Protein backbone atom coordinates (compact mmCIF):
# COMPACT_ATOMS: atom_id res chain seq x y z
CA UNK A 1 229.13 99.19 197.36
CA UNK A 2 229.48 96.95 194.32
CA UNK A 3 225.36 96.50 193.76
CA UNK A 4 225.64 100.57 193.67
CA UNK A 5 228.66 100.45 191.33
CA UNK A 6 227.20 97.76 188.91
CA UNK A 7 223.55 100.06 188.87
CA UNK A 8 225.46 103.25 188.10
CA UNK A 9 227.59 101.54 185.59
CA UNK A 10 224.63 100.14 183.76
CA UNK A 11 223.02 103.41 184.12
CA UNK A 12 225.67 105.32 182.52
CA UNK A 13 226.37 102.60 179.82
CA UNK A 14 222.63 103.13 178.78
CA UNK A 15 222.44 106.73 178.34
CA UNK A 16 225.68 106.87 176.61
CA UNK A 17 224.59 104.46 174.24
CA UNK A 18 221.55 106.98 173.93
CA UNK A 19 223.63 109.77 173.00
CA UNK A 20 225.86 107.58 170.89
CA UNK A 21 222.93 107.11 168.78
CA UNK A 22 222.03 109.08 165.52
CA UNK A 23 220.39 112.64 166.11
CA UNK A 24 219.63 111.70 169.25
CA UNK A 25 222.42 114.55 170.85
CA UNK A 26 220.73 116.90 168.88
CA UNK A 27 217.22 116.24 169.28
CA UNK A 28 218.02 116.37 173.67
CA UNK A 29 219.66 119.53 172.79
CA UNK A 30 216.61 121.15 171.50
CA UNK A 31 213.72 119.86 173.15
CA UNK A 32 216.19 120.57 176.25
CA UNK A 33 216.46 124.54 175.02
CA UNK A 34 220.34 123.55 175.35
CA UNK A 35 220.57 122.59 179.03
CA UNK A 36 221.10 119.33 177.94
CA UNK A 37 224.67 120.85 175.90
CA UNK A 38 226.85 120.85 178.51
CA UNK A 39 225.86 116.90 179.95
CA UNK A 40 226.43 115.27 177.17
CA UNK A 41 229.81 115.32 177.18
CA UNK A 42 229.74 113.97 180.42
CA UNK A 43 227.91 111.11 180.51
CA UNK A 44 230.02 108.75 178.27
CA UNK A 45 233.24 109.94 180.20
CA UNK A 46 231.49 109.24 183.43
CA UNK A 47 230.73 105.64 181.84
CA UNK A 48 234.90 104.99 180.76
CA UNK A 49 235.79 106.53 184.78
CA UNK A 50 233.77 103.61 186.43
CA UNK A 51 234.88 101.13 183.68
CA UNK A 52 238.08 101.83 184.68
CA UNK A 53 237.90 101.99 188.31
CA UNK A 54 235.98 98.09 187.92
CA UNK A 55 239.67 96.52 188.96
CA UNK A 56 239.45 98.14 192.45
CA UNK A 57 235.81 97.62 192.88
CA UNK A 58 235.64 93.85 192.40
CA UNK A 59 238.91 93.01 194.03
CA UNK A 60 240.18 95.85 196.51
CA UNK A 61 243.98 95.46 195.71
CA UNK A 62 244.51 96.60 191.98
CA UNK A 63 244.52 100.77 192.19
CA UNK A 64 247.46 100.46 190.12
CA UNK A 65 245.70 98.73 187.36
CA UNK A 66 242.96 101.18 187.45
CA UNK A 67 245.58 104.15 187.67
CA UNK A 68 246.75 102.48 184.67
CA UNK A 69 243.76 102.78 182.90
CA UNK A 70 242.13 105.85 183.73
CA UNK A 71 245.86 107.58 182.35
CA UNK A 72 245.48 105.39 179.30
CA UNK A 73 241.88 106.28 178.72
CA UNK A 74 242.64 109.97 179.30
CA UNK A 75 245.44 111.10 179.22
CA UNK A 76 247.21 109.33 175.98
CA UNK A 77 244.64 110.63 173.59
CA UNK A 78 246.18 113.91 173.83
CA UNK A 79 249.90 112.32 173.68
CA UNK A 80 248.84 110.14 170.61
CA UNK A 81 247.55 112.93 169.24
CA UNK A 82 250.74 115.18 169.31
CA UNK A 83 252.75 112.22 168.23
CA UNK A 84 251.06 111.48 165.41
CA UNK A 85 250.97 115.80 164.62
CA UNK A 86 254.64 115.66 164.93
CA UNK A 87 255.00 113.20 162.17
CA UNK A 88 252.80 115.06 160.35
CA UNK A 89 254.55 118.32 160.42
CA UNK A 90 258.02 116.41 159.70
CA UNK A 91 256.56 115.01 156.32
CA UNK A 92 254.87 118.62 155.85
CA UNK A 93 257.76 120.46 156.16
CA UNK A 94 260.36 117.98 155.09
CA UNK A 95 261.86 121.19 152.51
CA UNK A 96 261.75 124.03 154.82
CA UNK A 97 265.55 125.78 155.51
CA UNK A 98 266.95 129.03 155.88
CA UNK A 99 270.03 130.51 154.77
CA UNK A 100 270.99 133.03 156.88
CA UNK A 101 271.48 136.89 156.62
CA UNK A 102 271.60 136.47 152.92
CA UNK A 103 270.22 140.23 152.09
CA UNK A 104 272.36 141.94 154.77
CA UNK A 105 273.43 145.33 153.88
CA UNK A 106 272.43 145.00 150.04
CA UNK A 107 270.69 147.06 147.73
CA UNK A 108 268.06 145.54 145.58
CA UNK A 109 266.85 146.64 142.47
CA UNK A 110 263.06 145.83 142.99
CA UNK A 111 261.01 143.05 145.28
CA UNK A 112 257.95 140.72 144.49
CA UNK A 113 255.15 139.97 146.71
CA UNK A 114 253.26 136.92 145.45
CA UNK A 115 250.00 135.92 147.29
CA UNK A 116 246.39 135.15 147.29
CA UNK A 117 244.17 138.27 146.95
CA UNK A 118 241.38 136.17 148.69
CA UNK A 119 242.06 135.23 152.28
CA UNK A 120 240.87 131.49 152.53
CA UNK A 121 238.17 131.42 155.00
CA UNK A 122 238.80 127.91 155.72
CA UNK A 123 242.42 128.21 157.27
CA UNK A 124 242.90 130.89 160.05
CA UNK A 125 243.83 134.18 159.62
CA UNK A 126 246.71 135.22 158.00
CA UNK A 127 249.38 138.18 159.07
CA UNK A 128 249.53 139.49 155.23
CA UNK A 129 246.49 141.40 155.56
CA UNK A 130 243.88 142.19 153.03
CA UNK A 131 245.43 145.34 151.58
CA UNK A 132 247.21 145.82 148.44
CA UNK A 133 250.03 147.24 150.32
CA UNK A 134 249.63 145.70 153.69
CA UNK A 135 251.93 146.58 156.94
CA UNK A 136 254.79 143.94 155.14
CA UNK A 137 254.96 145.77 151.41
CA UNK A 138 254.92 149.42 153.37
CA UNK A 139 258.00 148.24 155.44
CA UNK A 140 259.77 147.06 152.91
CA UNK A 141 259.44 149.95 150.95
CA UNK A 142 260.05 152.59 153.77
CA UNK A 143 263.15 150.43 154.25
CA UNK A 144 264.95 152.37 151.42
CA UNK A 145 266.58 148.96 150.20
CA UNK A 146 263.86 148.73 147.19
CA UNK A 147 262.97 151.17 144.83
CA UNK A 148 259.35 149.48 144.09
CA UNK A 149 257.96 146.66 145.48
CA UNK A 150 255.49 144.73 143.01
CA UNK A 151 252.65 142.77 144.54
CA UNK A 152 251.10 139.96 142.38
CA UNK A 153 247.84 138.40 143.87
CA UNK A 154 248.13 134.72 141.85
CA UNK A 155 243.86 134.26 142.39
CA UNK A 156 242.66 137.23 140.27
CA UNK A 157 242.25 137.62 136.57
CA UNK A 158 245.27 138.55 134.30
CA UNK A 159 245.37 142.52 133.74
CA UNK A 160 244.24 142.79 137.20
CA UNK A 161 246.38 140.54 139.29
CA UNK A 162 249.46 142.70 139.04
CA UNK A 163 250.21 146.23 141.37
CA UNK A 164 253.34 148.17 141.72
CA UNK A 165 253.63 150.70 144.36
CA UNK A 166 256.71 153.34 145.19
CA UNK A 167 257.62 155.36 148.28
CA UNK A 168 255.41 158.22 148.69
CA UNK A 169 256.18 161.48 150.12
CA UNK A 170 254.53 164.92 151.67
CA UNK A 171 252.51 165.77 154.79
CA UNK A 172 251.92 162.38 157.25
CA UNK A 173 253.68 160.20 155.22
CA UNK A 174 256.42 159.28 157.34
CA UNK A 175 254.71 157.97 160.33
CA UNK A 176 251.58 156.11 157.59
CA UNK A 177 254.75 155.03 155.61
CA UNK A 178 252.33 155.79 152.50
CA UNK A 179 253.04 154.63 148.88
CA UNK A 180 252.01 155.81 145.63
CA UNK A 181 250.88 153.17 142.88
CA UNK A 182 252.75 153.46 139.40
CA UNK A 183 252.41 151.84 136.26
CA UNK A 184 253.54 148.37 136.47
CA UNK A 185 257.20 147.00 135.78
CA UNK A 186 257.94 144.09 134.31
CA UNK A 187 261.97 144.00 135.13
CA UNK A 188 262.37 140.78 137.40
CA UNK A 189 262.69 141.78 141.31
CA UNK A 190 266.24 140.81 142.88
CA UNK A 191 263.63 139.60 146.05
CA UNK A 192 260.60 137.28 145.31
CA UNK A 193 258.46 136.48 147.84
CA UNK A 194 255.59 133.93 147.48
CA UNK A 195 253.19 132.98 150.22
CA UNK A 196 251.15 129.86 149.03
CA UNK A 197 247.49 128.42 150.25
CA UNK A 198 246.42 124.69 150.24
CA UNK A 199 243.18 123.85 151.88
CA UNK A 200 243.28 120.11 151.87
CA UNK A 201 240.03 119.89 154.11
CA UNK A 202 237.99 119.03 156.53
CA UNK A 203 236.36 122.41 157.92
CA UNK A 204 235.95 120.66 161.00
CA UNK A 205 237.49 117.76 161.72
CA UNK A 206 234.63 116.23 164.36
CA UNK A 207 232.49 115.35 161.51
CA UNK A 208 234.74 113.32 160.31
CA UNK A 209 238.06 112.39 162.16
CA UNK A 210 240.96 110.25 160.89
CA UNK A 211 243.63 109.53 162.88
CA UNK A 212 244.67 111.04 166.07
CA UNK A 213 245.58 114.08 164.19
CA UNK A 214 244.83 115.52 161.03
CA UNK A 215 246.01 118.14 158.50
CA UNK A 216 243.43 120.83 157.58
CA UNK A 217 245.92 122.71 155.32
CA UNK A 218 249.35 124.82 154.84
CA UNK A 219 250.35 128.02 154.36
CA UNK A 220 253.86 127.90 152.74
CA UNK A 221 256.06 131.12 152.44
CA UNK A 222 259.39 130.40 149.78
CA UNK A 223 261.79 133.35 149.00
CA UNK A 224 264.12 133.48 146.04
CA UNK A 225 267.23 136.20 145.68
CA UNK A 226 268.36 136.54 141.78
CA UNK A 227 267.33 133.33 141.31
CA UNK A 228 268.23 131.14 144.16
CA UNK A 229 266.24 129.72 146.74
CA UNK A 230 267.09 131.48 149.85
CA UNK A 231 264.13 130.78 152.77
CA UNK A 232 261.04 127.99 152.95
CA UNK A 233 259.02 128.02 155.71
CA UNK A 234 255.57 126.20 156.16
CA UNK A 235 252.97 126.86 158.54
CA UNK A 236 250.70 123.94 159.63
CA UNK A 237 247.15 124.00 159.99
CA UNK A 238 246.19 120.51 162.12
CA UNK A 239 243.24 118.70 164.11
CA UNK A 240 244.35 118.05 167.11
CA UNK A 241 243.11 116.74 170.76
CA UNK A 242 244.54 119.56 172.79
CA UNK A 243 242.39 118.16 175.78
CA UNK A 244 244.00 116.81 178.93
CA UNK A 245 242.21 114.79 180.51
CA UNK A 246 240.14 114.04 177.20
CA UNK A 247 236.51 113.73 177.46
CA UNK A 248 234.28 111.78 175.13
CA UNK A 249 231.71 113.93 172.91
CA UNK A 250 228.72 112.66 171.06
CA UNK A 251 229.52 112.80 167.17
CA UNK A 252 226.84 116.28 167.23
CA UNK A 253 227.89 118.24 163.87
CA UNK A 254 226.34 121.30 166.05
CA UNK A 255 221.99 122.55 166.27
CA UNK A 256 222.51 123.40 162.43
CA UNK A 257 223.86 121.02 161.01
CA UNK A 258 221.43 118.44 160.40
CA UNK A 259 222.39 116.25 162.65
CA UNK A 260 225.05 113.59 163.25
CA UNK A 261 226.00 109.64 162.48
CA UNK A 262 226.59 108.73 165.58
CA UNK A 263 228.77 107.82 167.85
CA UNK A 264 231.21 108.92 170.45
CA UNK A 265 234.42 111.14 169.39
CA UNK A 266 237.35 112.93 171.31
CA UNK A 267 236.67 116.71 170.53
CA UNK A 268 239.75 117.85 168.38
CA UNK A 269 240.59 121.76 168.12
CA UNK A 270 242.06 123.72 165.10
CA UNK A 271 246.32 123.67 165.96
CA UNK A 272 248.20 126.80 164.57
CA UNK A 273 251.81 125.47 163.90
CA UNK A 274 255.01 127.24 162.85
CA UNK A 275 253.01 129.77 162.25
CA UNK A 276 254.63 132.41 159.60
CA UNK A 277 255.58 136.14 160.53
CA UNK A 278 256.26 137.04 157.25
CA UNK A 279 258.19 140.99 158.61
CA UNK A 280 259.98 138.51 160.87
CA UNK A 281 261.12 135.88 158.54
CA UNK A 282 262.19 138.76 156.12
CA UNK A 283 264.27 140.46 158.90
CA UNK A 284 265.83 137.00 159.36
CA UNK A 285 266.88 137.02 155.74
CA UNK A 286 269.07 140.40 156.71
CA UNK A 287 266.38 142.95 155.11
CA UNK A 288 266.18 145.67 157.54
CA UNK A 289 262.48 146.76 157.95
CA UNK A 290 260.81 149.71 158.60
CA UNK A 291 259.08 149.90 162.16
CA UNK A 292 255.56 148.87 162.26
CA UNK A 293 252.64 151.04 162.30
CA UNK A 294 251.49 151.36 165.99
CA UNK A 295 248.73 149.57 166.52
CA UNK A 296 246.12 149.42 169.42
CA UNK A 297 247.03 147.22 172.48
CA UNK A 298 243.03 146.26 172.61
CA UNK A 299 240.26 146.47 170.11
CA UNK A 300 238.77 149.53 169.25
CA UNK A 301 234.98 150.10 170.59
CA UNK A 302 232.33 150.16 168.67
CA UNK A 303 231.95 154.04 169.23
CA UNK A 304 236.07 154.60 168.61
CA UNK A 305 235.66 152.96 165.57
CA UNK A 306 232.45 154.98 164.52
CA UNK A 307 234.73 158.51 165.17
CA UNK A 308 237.52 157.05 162.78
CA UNK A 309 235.48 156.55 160.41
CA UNK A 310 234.22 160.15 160.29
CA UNK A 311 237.67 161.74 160.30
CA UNK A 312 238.56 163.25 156.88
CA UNK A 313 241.05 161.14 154.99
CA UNK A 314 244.79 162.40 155.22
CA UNK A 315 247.00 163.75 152.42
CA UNK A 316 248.86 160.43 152.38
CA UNK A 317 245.71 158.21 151.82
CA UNK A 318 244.42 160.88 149.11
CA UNK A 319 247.46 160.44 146.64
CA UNK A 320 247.39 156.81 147.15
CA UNK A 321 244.06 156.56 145.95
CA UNK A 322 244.38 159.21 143.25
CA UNK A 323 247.81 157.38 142.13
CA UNK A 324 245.32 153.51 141.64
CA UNK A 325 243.09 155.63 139.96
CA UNK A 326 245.27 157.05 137.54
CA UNK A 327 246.88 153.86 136.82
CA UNK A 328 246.50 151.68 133.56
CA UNK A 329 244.78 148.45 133.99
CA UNK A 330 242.23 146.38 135.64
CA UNK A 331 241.81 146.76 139.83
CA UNK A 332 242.63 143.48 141.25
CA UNK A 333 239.79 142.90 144.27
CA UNK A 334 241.92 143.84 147.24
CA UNK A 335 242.09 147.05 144.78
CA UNK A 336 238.80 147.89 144.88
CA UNK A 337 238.06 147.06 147.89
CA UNK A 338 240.69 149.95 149.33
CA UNK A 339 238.59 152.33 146.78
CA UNK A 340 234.86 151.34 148.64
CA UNK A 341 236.52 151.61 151.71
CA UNK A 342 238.38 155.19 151.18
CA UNK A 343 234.95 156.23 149.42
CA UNK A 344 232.82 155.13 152.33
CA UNK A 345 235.28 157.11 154.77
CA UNK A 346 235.17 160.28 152.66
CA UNK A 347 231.49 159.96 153.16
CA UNK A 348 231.03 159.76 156.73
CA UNK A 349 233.76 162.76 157.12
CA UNK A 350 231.57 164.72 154.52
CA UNK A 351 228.23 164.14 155.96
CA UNK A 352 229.50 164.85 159.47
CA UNK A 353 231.14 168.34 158.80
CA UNK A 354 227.73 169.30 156.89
């Protein structure tokens, strides 16, 4: 029983020091057409099980110290990890508060959207969209607190970074809740609200992990009312290990990367904290909202998709682009993005009804 244990032990300690070494994952993973993948992992967590069992092997009594130390080797990455993502979070979000039903019942005289125009690939989606006036601008307006809302993308070039849309009206617009886009006003908005990027990095944390946990970025959204600070809230983008029990991965950057510096790693995953409904957190402050657009419960098929694209666009959609045309200034890139898109669907409706 023991000769058998030591064998395997020194067998296992061997090949993970193998795939601990420099390239060496990657090159098994190709000359292996991948079938070697899924093993890796494997092998250096089958070495730490029998290292941890050696208490009960060479005396027959201690299961609790191996218990012990199989739950330590395990199990605590993933507590560790959340620990040390806790502290994180409370140094992160050290400003965030709320203040209640603050807009409840009131009439403002205009609202501000401030936000990126660019969604930053590195940090997960985002609920804002990639429209000028996404879902969150249309309910506002549709709300009939505002008048206008204003929507200022703070990553494109002055002349084009500013859009101000109204409520629009005729056929469909009700259930679209369509807008019209007007020549800009400069009169400061009663409601600002800013949603704010910072990438602080790494892509992926397995190449190069610090810590038991580590931030990747934030997403911060602040609102002010005439002035005053009224709502913080920031959502956390963090490396963590999720996995329980843990399992030891050779450092492999993946079959493109170019290989790896070795080593053996506990895999960490991207972790989505606190993560910001902006139509909620404005409902919160006492705004009531427009209902949402209905959207599919599942994804559209390929061939579902192909049929929307060919249906003629609606009265609503037609004066909202006619309105950005008219309109003086530059066309921020969300701007003319919603022009190639309404110009590719006009298109496919035209070519299909000739």
């Amino acid at each position: 029983m023991r000769l058998a244990y030591f064998v395997m032990l020194a067998l296992l300690g061997v090949a993970t020091a193998i795939v601990a070494m420099p390239n060496i994952a990657l090159v098994a993973a190709l000359y292996s057409f991948g079938i070697a993948v899924p093993l890796m992992p494997l092998i250096p967590s089958a070495f730490m099980a029998l290292l941890c069992l050696m208490p009960v092997v060479i005396t027959h009594r201690l299961w609790p110290l191996s218990a012990v130390a199989i739950a330590a080797a395990f199990y605590s990455p993933a507590l560790m990890s959340d620990r040390t993502a806790k502290e994180i979070a409370t140094e992160l979000q050290a400003g965030d508060f709320t203040t209640g039903n603050t807009l409840q019942g009131g009439q403002l005289a205009g609202v501000e959207i401030r936000r990126p125009g660019k969604q930053n690939l590195n940090l997960r989606k985002s609920n804002w969209g990639r429209e000028v006036c996404g879902d969150l601008c249309r309910r506002i307006l549709h709300s009939g607190q505002t008048p206008w809302v204003r929507v200022h993308f703070t990553d494109q070039p002055l002349g084009a970074n500013i859009s101000t849309v109204v409520r629009g009206s005729g056929e469909g617009c009700a259930e679209s809740l369509c807008f019209t886009f007007t020549d800009n006003i400069y009169e400061p908005a009663d409601l600002v609200l800013a949603l704010e990027e910072t990438y602080t990095g790494p892509y992926d944390a397995n190449r190069n992990p610090k810590g038991w946990a580590q931030s990747q970025g934030t997403r911060r959204l602040t609102a002010t009312h005439k002035g005053a600070a009224i709502w913080q809230q920031t959502e956390l983008h963090l490396f963590t290990i999720k996995q329980s029990p843990a399992k030891l991965y050779p450092a492999t950057h993946g079959l493109t990367s170019g290989g790896n510096n070795g080593g053996l790693r506990f895999l960490r995953t991207c972790d989505r904290r606190n993560v910001i409904d902006a139509a909620a957190a404005v409902e919160a402050m006492g705004l009531n909202l427009a209902p949402a657009i209905a959207t599919p419960a599942k994804p559209l098929s390929r061939s579902e998709r192909k049929r929307l694209e060919t249906i003629p666009p609606t009265p609503a959609q037609r004066q909202e682009i006619a309105s950005l045309l008219e309109r003086q200034g530059g066309l921020s890139d969300p701007a003319e993005q919603k022009i190639s898109g309404w110009l590719l669907k006009a298109r496919g409706a035209s070519e299909l009804s000739e």
